PDB file of C-alpha atoms and ligand atoms in Angstrom:
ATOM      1  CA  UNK A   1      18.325  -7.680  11.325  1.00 60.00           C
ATOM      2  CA  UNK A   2      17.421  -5.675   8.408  1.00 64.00           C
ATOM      3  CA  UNK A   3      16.173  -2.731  11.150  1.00 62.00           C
ATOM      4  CA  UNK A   4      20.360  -2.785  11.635  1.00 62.00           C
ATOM      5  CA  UNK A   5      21.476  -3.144   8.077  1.00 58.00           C
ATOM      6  CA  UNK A   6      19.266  -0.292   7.657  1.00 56.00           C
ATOM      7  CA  UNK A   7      20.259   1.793  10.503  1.00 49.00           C
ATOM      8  CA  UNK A   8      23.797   0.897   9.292  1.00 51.00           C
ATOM      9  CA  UNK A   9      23.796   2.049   5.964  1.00 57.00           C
ATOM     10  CA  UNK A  10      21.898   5.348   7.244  1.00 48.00           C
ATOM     11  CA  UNK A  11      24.621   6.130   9.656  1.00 49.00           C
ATOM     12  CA  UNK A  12      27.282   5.273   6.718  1.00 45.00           C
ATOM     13  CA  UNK A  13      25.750   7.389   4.417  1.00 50.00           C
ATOM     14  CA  UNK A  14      25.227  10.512   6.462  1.00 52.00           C
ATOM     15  CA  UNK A  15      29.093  10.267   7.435  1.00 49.00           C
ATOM     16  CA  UNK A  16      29.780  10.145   4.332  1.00 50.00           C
ATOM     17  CA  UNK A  17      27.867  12.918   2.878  1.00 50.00           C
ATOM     18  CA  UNK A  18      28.663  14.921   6.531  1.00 52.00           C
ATOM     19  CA  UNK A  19      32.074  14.699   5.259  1.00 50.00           C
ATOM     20  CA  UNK A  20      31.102  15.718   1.311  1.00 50.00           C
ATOM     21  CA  UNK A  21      29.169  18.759   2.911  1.00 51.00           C
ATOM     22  CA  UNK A  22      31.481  20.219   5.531  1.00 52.00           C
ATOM     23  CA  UNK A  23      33.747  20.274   2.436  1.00 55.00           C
ATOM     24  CA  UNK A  24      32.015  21.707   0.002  1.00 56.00           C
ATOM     25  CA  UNK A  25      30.383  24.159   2.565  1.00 58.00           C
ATOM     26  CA  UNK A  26      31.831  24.982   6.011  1.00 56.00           C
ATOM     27  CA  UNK A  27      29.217  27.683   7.440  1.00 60.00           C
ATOM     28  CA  UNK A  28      26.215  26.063   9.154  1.00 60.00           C
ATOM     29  CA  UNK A  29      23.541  27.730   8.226  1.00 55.00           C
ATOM     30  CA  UNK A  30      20.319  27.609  10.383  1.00 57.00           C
ATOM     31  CA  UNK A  31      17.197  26.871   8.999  1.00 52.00           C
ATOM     32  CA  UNK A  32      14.901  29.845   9.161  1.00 51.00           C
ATOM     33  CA  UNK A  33      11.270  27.864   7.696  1.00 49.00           C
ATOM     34  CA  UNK A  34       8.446  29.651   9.408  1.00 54.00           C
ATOM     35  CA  UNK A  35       6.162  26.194   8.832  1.00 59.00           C
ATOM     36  CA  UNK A  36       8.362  24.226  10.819  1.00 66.00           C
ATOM     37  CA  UNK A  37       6.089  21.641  12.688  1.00 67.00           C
ATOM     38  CA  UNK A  38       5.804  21.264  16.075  1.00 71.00           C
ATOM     39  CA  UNK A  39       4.103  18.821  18.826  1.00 70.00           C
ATOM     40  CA  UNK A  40       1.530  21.568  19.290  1.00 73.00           C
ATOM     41  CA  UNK A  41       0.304  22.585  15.763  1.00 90.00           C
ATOM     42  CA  UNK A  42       0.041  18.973  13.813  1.00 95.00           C
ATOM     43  CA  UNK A  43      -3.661  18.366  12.386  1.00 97.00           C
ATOM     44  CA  UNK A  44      -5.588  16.378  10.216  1.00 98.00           C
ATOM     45  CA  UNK A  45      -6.077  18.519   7.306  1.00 97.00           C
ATOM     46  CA  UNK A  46      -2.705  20.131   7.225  1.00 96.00           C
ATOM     47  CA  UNK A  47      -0.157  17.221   8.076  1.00 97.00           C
ATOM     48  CA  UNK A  48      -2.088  13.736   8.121  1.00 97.00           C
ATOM     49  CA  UNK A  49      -4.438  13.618   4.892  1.00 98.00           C
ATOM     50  CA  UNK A  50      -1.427  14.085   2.790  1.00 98.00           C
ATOM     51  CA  UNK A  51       0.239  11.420   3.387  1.00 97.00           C
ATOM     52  CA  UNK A  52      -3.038   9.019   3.726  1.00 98.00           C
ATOM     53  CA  UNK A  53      -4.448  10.638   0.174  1.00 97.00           C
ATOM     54  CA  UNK A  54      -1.379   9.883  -1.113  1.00 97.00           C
ATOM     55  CA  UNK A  55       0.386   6.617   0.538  1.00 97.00           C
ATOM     56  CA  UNK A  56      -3.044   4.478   1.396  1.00 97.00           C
ATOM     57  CA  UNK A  57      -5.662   6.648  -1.221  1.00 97.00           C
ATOM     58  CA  UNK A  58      -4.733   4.409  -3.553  1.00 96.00           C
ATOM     59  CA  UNK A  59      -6.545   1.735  -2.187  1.00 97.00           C
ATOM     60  CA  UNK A  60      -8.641   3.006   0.513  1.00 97.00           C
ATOM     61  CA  UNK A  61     -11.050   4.831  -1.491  1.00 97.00           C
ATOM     62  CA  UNK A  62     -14.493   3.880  -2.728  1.00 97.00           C
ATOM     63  CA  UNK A  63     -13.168   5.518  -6.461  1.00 96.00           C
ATOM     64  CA  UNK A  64      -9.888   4.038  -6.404  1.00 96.00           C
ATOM     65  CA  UNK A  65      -9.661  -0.061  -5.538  1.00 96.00           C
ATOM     66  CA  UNK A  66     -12.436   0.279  -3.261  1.00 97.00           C
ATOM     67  CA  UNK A  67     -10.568  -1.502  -0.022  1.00 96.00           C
ATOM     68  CA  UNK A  68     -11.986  -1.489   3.274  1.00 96.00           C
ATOM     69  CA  UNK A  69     -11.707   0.230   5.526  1.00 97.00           C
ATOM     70  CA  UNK A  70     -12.248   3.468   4.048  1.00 97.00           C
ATOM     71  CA  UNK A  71      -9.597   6.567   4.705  1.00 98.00           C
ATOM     72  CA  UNK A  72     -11.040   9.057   3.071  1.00 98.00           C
ATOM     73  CA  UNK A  73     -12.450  11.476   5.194  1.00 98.00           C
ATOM     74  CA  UNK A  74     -11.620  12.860   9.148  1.00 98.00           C
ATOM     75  CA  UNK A  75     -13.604  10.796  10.781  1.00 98.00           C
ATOM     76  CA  UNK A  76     -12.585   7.207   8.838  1.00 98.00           C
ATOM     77  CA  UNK A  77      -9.463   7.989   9.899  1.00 98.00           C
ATOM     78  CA  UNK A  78      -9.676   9.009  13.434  1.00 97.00           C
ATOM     79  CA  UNK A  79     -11.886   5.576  13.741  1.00 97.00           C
ATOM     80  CA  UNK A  80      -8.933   3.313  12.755  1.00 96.00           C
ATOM     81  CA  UNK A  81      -6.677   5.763  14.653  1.00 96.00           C
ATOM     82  CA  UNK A  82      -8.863   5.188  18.033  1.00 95.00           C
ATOM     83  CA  UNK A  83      -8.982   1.243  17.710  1.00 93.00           C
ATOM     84  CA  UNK A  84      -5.284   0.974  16.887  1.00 93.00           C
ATOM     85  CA  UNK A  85      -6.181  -0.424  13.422  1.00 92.00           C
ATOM     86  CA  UNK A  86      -3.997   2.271  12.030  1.00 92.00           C
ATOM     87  CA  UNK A  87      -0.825   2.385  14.191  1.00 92.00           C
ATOM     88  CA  UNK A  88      -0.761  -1.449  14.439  1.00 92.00           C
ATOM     89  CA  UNK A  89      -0.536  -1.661  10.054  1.00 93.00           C
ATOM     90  CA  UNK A  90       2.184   0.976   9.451  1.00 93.00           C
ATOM     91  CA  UNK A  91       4.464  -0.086  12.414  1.00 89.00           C
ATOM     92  CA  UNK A  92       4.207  -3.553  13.817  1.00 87.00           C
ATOM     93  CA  UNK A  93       2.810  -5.164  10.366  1.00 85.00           C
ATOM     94  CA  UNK A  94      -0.068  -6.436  12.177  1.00 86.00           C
ATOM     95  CA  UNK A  95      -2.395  -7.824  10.574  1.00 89.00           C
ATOM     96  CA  UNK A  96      -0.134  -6.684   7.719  1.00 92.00           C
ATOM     97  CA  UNK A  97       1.965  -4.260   6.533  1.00 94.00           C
ATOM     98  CA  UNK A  98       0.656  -0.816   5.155  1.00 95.00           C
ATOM     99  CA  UNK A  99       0.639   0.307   2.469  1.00 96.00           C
ATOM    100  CA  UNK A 100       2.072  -3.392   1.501  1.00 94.00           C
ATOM    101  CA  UNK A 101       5.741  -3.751   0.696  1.00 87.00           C
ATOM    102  CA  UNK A 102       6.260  -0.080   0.726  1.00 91.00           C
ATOM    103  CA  UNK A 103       6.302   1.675   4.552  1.00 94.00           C
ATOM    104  CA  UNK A 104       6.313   5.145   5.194  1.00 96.00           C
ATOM    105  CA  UNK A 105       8.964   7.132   5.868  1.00 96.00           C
ATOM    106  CA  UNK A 106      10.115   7.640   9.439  1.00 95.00           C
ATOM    107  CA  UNK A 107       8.884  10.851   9.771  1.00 95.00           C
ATOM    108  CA  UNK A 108       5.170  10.527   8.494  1.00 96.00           C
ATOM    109  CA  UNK A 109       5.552   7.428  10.799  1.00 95.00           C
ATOM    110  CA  UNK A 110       6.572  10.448  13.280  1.00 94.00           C
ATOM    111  CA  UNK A 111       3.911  12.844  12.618  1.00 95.00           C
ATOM    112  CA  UNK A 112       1.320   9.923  12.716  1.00 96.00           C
ATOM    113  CA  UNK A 113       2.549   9.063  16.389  1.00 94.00           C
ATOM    114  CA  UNK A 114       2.506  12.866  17.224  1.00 95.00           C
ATOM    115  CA  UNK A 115      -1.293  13.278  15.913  1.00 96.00           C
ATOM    116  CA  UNK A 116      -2.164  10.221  17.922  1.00 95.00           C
ATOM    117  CA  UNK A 117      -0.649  11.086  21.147  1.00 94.00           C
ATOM    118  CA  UNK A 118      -2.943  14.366  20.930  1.00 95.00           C
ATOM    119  CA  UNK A 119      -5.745  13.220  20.753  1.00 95.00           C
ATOM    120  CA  UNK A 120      -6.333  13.632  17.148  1.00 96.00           C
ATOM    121  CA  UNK A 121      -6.472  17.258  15.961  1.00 97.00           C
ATOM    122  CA  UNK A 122      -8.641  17.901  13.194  1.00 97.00           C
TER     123      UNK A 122
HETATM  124  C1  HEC B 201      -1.993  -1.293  -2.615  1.00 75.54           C
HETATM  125  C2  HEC B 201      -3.224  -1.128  -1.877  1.00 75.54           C
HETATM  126  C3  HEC B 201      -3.158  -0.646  -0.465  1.00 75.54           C
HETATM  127  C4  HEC B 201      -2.546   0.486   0.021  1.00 75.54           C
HETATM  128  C5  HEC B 201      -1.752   1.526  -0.750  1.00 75.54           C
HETATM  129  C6  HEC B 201      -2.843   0.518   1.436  1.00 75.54           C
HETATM  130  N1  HEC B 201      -3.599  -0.550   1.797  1.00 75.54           N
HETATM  131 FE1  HEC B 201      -4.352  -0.957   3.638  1.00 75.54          FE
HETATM  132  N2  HEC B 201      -5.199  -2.655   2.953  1.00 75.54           N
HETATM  133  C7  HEC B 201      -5.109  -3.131   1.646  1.00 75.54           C
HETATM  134  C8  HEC B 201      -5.700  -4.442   1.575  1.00 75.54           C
HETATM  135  C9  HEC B 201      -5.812  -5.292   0.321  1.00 75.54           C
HETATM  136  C10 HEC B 201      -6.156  -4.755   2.868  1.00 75.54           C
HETATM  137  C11 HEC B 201      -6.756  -6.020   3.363  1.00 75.54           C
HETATM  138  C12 HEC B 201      -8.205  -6.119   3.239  1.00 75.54           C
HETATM  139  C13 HEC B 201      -8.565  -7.462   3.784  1.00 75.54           C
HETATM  140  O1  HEC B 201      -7.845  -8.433   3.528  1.00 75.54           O
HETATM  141  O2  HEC B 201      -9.555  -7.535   4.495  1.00 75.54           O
HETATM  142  C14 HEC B 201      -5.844  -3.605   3.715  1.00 75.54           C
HETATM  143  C15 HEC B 201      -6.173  -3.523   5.047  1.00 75.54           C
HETATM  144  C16 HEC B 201      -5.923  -2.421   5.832  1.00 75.54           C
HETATM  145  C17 HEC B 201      -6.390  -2.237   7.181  1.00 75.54           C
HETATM  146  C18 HEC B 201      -7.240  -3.214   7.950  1.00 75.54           C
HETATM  147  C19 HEC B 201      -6.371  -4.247   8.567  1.00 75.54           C
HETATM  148  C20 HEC B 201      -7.224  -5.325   9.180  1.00 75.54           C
HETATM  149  O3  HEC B 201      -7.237  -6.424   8.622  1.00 75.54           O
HETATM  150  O4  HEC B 201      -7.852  -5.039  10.197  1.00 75.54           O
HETATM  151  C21 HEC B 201      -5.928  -1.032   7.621  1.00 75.54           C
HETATM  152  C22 HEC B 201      -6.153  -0.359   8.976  1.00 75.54           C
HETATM  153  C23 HEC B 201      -5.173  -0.455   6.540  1.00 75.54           C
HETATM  154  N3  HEC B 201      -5.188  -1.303   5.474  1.00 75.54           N
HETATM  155  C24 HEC B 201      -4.548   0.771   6.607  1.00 75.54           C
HETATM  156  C25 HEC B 201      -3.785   1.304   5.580  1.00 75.54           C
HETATM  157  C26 HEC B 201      -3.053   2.534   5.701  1.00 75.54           C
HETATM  158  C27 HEC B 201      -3.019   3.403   6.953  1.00 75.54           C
HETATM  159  C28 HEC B 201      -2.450   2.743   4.496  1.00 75.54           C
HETATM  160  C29 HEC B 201      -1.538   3.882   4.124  1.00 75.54           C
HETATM  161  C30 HEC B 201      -0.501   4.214   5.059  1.00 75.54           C
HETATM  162  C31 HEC B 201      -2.805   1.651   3.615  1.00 75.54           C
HETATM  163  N4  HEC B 201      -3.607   0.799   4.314  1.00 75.54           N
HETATM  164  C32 HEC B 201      -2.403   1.530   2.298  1.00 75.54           C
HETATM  165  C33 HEC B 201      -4.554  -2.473   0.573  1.00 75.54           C
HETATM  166  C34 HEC B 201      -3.828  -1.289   0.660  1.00 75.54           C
END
């Protein structure tokens, strides 16, 4: 239920600013980023740690409030990764949700996915 409230007020709000934009500014202009990620070049280092040192650091972090398990380092990660610990706390709340009452966005839920389905890339 609030999956479709959410969805909802997505769709409502990128019709509405759709509208606002192709007002304001009717050429399309393409995106020409050269670091525009693909299936093939996601890693560790370049697109996972950031958002783990800065959505589950926090917490997960012998310095910080010292929670198990740790998600520090390449291999901590790809650990939880392998046994599903990871996957099964940022999508299907199970055991719980992480990081608690505050879920990633869609895409580093995305980009997580991605990283997984490969195998892990360091
Ligand atoms: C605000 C602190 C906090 C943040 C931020 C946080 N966690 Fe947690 N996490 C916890 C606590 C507390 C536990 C539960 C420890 C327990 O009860 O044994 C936990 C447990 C876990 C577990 C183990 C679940 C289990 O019981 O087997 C995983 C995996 C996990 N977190 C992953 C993450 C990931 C991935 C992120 C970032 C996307 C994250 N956490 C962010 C506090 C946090």
């Amino acid at each position: 239920m609030q999956t479709t409230i959410t969805i909802l007020s997505i769709l409502i709000v990128s019709l509405f600013l759709g509208c606002v934009k192709n007002a304001i500014e009717p050429v399309e202009t393409t995106p020409t980023t050269t670091n525009t990620i693909t299936d093939d070049n996601i890693t560790y280092n370049k697109n996972i740690k950031p958002i783990i040192d800065q959505n589950c650091g926090g917490c997960h972090h012998p310095q910080t409030l010292n929670t198990l398990p740790y998600l520090t380092n390449y291999e901590e990660v790809k650990f939880e990764a392998e046994n599903g610990t990871f996957a099964s706390t940022i999508f299907d709340e199970n055991p719980r949700l992480m990081p608690p009452s505050n879920p990633l966005l869609n895409k580093e839920k995305e980009l997580i996915t991605k990283w997984i389905n490969l195998y892990y890339p360091k």
